[in-house]
Amino acid sequence: MKNEENFMQEAIELSIKNVRSGAGGPFGAVVVKDGKIIARAVNTVTRDNDPSAHAEVNAIREACRVLGSFQLSGCDLYTSCEPCPMCLGAIYWARPDKVFYANTKKDAAEINFDDDFIYQELAKPMQERKLKFVQLGRVDALKAFEEWRLKGDRVEY
């Protein structure tokens, strides 16, 4: 596979196979480096009982294991659907060079994978969100941040 269309087709085929297997939702992703697929993954939320096991997150985890790195610089991510907010966060942290997607978030919403409520919640002040957040233990927790700030041999990311 040498071109973008072939890599995307691989992600799409993974998503179709995943629907047929019953392992999770209709989503697939691949990570490509130097013109070769280094990771393939599907959504395994229901199989693994893990709400974070989206195809993109699973692909990022596998690619990072393969590369022995916590970043995907020099890599491209191909996903069968526009990433949800959680995956988008993971993608930004992983730092691939480019993301290609097929279906849109509107397409996903039409089959009841609607993430719009998350975007709406993020736009609200914390105290107005449906999920209540309560700050607790900040003074003690700041000790870890201070140790991190002073740590001379830390690995930045």
PDB file of N, CA, C and O in Angstrom, residues 67-110:
ATOM      1  N   LEU A  67       6.794   1.667  18.045  1.00  0.00           N
ATOM      2  CA  LEU A  67       7.873   2.649  17.907  1.00  0.00           C
ATOM      3  C   LEU A  67       8.709   2.807  19.176  1.00  0.00           C
ATOM      4  O   LEU A  67       9.797   3.376  19.129  1.00  0.00           O
ATOM      5  N   GLY A  68       8.189   2.331  20.290  1.00  0.00           N
ATOM      6  CA  GLY A  68       8.883   2.551  21.557  1.00  0.00           C
ATOM      7  C   GLY A  68       8.924   4.024  21.922  1.00  0.00           C
ATOM      8  O   GLY A  68       9.916   4.514  22.459  1.00  0.00           O
ATOM      9  N   SER A  69       7.844   4.732  21.634  1.00  0.00           N
ATOM     10  CA  SER A  69       7.777   6.172  21.853  1.00  0.00           C
ATOM     11  C   SER A  69       6.374   6.561  22.295  1.00  0.00           C
ATOM     12  O   SER A  69       5.408   5.871  21.981  1.00  0.00           O
ATOM     13  N   PHE A  70       6.264   7.684  22.980  1.00  0.00           N
ATOM     14  CA  PHE A  70       4.942   8.175  23.362  1.00  0.00           C
ATOM     15  C   PHE A  70       4.446   9.241  22.396  1.00  0.00           C
ATOM     16  O   PHE A  70       3.422   9.867  22.645  1.00  0.00           O
ATOM     17  N   GLN A  71       5.146   9.436  21.300  1.00  0.00           N
ATOM     18  CA  GLN A  71       4.712  10.382  20.284  1.00  0.00           C
ATOM     19  C   GLN A  71       4.774   9.745  18.900  1.00  0.00           C
ATOM     20  O   GLN A  71       5.588   8.862  18.653  1.00  0.00           O
ATOM     21  N   LEU A  72       3.918  10.229  18.022  1.00  0.00           N
ATOM     22  CA  LEU A  72       3.837   9.684  16.665  1.00  0.00           C
ATOM     23  C   LEU A  72       4.295  10.689  15.615  1.00  0.00           C
ATOM     24  O   LEU A  72       3.752  10.739  14.514  1.00  0.00           O
ATOM     25  N   SER A  73       5.313  11.486  15.935  1.00  0.00           N
ATOM     26  CA  SER A  73       5.831  12.405  14.928  1.00  0.00           C
ATOM     27  C   SER A  73       6.376  11.569  13.770  1.00  0.00           C
ATOM     28  O   SER A  73       6.924  10.503  13.963  1.00  0.00           O
ATOM     29  N   GLY A  74       6.152  12.074  12.557  1.00  0.00           N
ATOM     30  CA  GLY A  74       6.547  11.335  11.367  1.00  0.00           C
ATOM     31  C   GLY A  74       5.517  10.314  10.925  1.00  0.00           C
ATOM     32  O   GLY A  74       5.737   9.597   9.958  1.00  0.00           O
ATOM     33  N   CYS A  75       4.391  10.266  11.622  1.00  0.00           N
ATOM     34  CA  CYS A  75       3.329   9.299  11.302  1.00  0.00           C
ATOM     35  C   CYS A  75       2.066  10.023  10.853  1.00  0.00           C
ATOM     36  O   CYS A  75       1.838  11.186  11.184  1.00  0.00           O
ATOM     37  N   ASP A  76       1.235   9.300  10.116  1.00  0.00           N
ATOM     38  CA  ASP A  76      -0.102   9.760   9.758  1.00  0.00           C
ATOM     39  C   ASP A  76      -1.109   8.777  10.320  1.00  0.00           C
ATOM     40  O   ASP A  76      -0.850   7.565  10.384  1.00  0.00           O
ATOM     41  N   LEU A  77      -2.258   9.284  10.722  1.00  0.00           N
ATOM     42  CA  LEU A  77      -3.348   8.468  11.238  1.00  0.00           C
ATOM     43  C   LEU A  77      -4.488   8.496  10.237  1.00  0.00           C
ATOM     44  O   LEU A  77      -4.886   9.576   9.781  1.00  0.00           O
ATOM     45  N   TYR A  78      -4.971   7.323   9.881  1.00  0.00           N
ATOM     46  CA  TYR A  78      -6.126   7.182   8.993  1.00  0.00           C
ATOM     47  C   TYR A  78      -7.241   6.554   9.813  1.00  0.00           C
ATOM     48  O   TYR A  78      -7.042   5.496  10.425  1.00  0.00           O
ATOM     49  N   THR A  79      -8.392   7.211   9.849  1.00  0.00           N
ATOM     50  CA  THR A  79      -9.501   6.707  10.637  1.00  0.00           C
ATOM     51  C   THR A  79     -10.779   6.725   9.811  1.00  0.00           C
ATOM     52  O   THR A  79     -10.984   7.627   8.998  1.00  0.00           O
ATOM     53  N   SER A  80     -11.601   5.726  10.036  1.00  0.00           N
ATOM     54  CA  SER A  80     -12.812   5.584   9.230  1.00  0.00           C
ATOM     55  C   SER A  80     -13.862   6.638   9.554  1.00  0.00           C
ATOM     56  O   SER A  80     -14.841   6.771   8.832  1.00  0.00           O
ATOM     57  N   CYS A  81     -13.665   7.404  10.631  1.00  0.00           N
ATOM     58  CA  CYS A  81     -14.633   8.436  11.001  1.00  0.00           C
ATOM     59  C   CYS A  81     -13.923   9.602  11.678  1.00  0.00           C
ATOM     60  O   CYS A  81     -12.911   9.408  12.367  1.00  0.00           O
ATOM     61  N   GLU A  82     -14.455  10.774  11.491  1.00  0.00           N
ATOM     62  CA  GLU A  82     -13.941  11.960  12.167  1.00  0.00           C
ATOM     63  C   GLU A  82     -13.843  11.681  13.667  1.00  0.00           C
ATOM     64  O   GLU A  82     -14.798  11.200  14.275  1.00  0.00           O
ATOM     65  N   PRO A  83     -12.718  11.950  14.285  1.00  0.00           N
ATOM     66  CA  PRO A  83     -12.525  11.591  15.686  1.00  0.00           C
ATOM     67  C   PRO A  83     -13.470  12.311  16.649  1.00  0.00           C
ATOM     68  O   PRO A  83     -13.799  13.482  16.458  1.00  0.00           O
ATOM     69  N   CYS A  84     -13.859  11.581  17.682  1.00  0.00           N
ATOM     70  CA  CYS A  84     -14.666  12.153  18.763  1.00  0.00           C
ATOM     71  C   CYS A  84     -13.773  13.038  19.631  1.00  0.00           C
ATOM     72  O   CYS A  84     -12.549  13.050  19.464  1.00  0.00           O
ATOM     73  N   PRO A  85     -14.337  13.771  20.593  1.00  0.00           N
ATOM     74  CA  PRO A  85     -13.513  14.642  21.432  1.00  0.00           C
ATOM     75  C   PRO A  85     -12.418  13.899  22.198  1.00  0.00           C
ATOM     76  O   PRO A  85     -11.297  14.408  22.323  1.00  0.00           O
ATOM     77  N   MET A  86     -12.710  12.703  22.716  1.00  0.00           N
ATOM     78  CA  MET A  86     -11.693  11.948  23.451  1.00  0.00           C
ATOM     79  C   MET A  86     -10.543  11.571  22.521  1.00  0.00           C
ATOM     80  O   MET A  86      -9.371  11.760  22.857  1.00  0.00           O
ATOM     81  N   CYS A  87     -10.878  11.044  21.359  1.00  0.00           N
ATOM     82  CA  CYS A  87      -9.839  10.642  20.403  1.00  0.00           C
ATOM     83  C   CYS A  87      -9.064  11.846  19.902  1.00  0.00           C
ATOM     84  O   CYS A  87      -7.849  11.775  19.719  1.00  0.00           O
ATOM     85  N   LEU A  88      -9.762  12.940  19.706  1.00  0.00           N
ATOM     86  CA  LEU A  88      -9.092  14.156  19.262  1.00  0.00           C
ATOM     87  C   LEU A  88      -8.044  14.581  20.283  1.00  0.00           C
ATOM     88  O   LEU A  88      -6.916  14.940  19.926  1.00  0.00           O
ATOM     89  N   GLY A  89      -8.381  14.502  21.568  1.00  0.00           N
ATOM     90  CA  GLY A  89      -7.409  14.816  22.607  1.00  0.00           C
ATOM     91  C   GLY A  89      -6.219  13.880  22.557  1.00  0.00           C
ATOM     92  O   GLY A  89      -5.060  14.312  22.628  1.00  0.00           O
ATOM     93  N   ALA A  90      -6.482  12.583  22.412  1.00  0.00           N
ATOM     94  CA  ALA A  90      -5.396  11.602  22.336  1.00  0.00           C
ATOM     95  C   ALA A  90      -4.520  11.849  21.109  1.00  0.00           C
ATOM     96  O   ALA A  90      -3.294  11.725  21.172  1.00  0.00           O
ATOM     97  N   ILE A  91      -5.147  12.209  20.010  1.00  0.00           N
ATOM     98  CA  ILE A  91      -4.403  12.480  18.775  1.00  0.00           C
ATOM     99  C   ILE A  91      -3.481  13.684  18.960  1.00  0.00           C
ATOM    100  O   ILE A  91      -2.306  13.643  18.586  1.00  0.00           O
ATOM    101  N   TYR A  92      -3.996  14.740  19.556  1.00  0.00           N
ATOM    102  CA  TYR A  92      -3.140  15.909  19.785  1.00  0.00           C
ATOM    103  C   TYR A  92      -1.978  15.566  20.704  1.00  0.00           C
ATOM    104  O   TYR A  92      -0.854  16.028  20.486  1.00  0.00           O
ATOM    105  N   TRP A  93      -2.221  14.759  21.749  1.00  0.00           N
ATOM    106  CA  TRP A  93      -1.129  14.369  22.635  1.00  0.00           C
ATOM    107  C   TRP A  93      -0.111  13.489  21.908  1.00  0.00           C
ATOM    108  O   TRP A  93       1.084  13.575  22.166  1.00  0.00           O
ATOM    109  N   ALA A  94      -0.571  12.635  20.990  1.00  0.00           N
ATOM    110  CA  ALA A  94       0.327  11.732  20.263  1.00  0.00           C
ATOM    111  C   ALA A  94       1.150  12.468  19.199  1.00  0.00           C
ATOM    112  O   ALA A  94       2.205  11.997  18.800  1.00  0.00           O
ATOM    113  N   ARG A  95       0.642  13.568  18.711  1.00  0.00           N
ATOM    114  CA  ARG A  95       1.337  14.431  17.759  1.00  0.00           C
ATOM    115  C   ARG A  95       1.695  13.782  16.415  1.00  0.00           C
ATOM    116  O   ARG A  95       2.844  13.894  15.947  1.00  0.00           O
ATOM    117  N   PRO A  96       0.733  13.121  15.761  1.00  0.00           N
ATOM    118  CA  PRO A  96       1.034  12.665  14.400  1.00  0.00           C
ATOM    119  C   PRO A  96       1.151  13.884  13.469  1.00  0.00           C
ATOM    120  O   PRO A  96       0.740  14.988  13.836  1.00  0.00           O
ATOM    121  N   ASP A  97       1.686  13.657  12.293  1.00  0.00           N
ATOM    122  CA  ASP A  97       1.836  14.756  11.340  1.00  0.00           C
ATOM    123  C   ASP A  97       0.511  15.153  10.707  1.00  0.00           C
ATOM    124  O   ASP A  97       0.270  16.321  10.427  1.00  0.00           O
ATOM    125  N   LYS A  98      -0.353  14.151  10.457  1.00  0.00           N
ATOM    126  CA  LYS A  98      -1.596  14.424   9.747  1.00  0.00           C
ATOM    127  C   LYS A  98      -2.631  13.364  10.111  1.00  0.00           C
ATOM    128  O   LYS A  98      -2.280  12.227  10.419  1.00  0.00           O
ATOM    129  N   VAL A  99      -3.912  13.756  10.043  1.00  0.00           N
ATOM    130  CA  VAL A  99      -5.021  12.838  10.282  1.00  0.00           C
ATOM    131  C   VAL A  99      -5.933  12.859   9.064  1.00  0.00           C
ATOM    132  O   VAL A  99      -6.341  13.930   8.605  1.00  0.00           O
ATOM    133  N   PHE A 100      -6.231  11.683   8.554  1.00  0.00           N
ATOM    134  CA  PHE A 100      -7.177  11.519   7.456  1.00  0.00           C
ATOM    135  C   PHE A 100      -8.416  10.835   8.026  1.00  0.00           C
ATOM    136  O   PHE A 100      -8.296   9.904   8.830  1.00  0.00           O
ATOM    137  N   TYR A 101      -9.614  11.269   7.628  1.00  0.00           N
ATOM    138  CA  TYR A 101     -10.835  10.624   8.109  1.00  0.00           C
ATOM    139  C   TYR A 101     -11.814  10.455   6.949  1.00  0.00           C
ATOM    140  O   TYR A 101     -11.757  11.181   5.964  1.00  0.00           O
ATOM    141  N   ALA A 102     -12.723   9.483   7.096  1.00  0.00           N
ATOM    142  CA  ALA A 102     -13.701   9.195   6.051  1.00  0.00           C
ATOM    143  C   ALA A 102     -15.078   9.749   6.454  1.00  0.00           C
ATOM    144  O   ALA A 102     -15.456  10.838   6.038  1.00  0.00           O
ATOM    145  N   ASN A 103     -15.820   9.021   7.277  1.00  0.00           N
ATOM    146  CA  ASN A 103     -17.138   9.490   7.704  1.00  0.00           C
ATOM    147  C   ASN A 103     -17.003  10.726   8.589  1.00  0.00           C
ATOM    148  O   ASN A 103     -15.984  10.927   9.242  1.00  0.00           O
ATOM    149  N   THR A 104     -18.066  11.529   8.625  1.00  0.00           N
ATOM    150  CA  THR A 104     -18.069  12.736   9.451  1.00  0.00           C
ATOM    151  C   THR A 104     -18.761  12.464  10.783  1.00  0.00           C
ATOM    152  O   THR A 104     -19.446  11.450  10.949  1.00  0.00           O
ATOM    153  N   LYS A 105     -18.611  13.415  11.717  1.00  0.00           N
ATOM    154  CA  LYS A 105     -19.307  13.260  12.995  1.00  0.00           C
ATOM    155  C   LYS A 105     -20.815  13.327  12.793  1.00  0.00           C
ATOM    156  O   LYS A 105     -21.565  12.709  13.549  1.00  0.00           O
ATOM    157  N   LYS A 106     -21.267  14.003  11.762  1.00  0.00           N
ATOM    158  CA  LYS A 106     -22.706  14.020  11.434  1.00  0.00           C
ATOM    159  C   LYS A 106     -23.153  12.636  10.977  1.00  0.00           C
ATOM    160  O   LYS A 106     -24.221  12.153  11.377  1.00  0.00           O
ATOM    161  N   ASP A 107     -22.333  11.975  10.167  1.00  0.00           N
ATOM    162  CA  ASP A 107     -22.656  10.602   9.746  1.00  0.00           C
ATOM    163  C   ASP A 107     -22.763   9.694  10.970  1.00  0.00           C
ATOM    164  O   ASP A 107     -23.668   8.853  11.062  1.00  0.00           O
ATOM    165  N   ALA A 108     -21.844   9.857  11.910  1.00  0.00           N
ATOM    166  CA  ALA A 108     -21.859   9.035  13.129  1.00  0.00           C
ATOM    167  C   ALA A 108     -23.098   9.330  13.968  1.00  0.00           C
ATOM    168  O   ALA A 108     -23.718   8.410  14.517  1.00  0.00           O
ATOM    169  N   ALA A 109     -23.470  10.588  14.059  1.00  0.00           N
ATOM    170  CA  ALA A 109     -24.657  10.964  14.835  1.00  0.00           C
ATOM    171  C   ALA A 109     -25.916  10.320  14.261  1.00  0.00           C
ATOM    172  O   ALA A 109     -26.823   9.941  15.013  1.00  0.00           O
ATOM    173  N   GLU A 110     -25.948  10.154  12.962  1.00  0.00           N
ATOM    174  CA  GLU A 110     -27.122   9.559  12.318  1.00  0.00           C
ATOM    175  C   GLU A 110     -27.314   8.088  12.667  1.00  0.00           C
ATOM    176  O   GLU A 110     -28.392   7.541  12.472  1.00  0.00           O
TER     177      GLU A 110
END
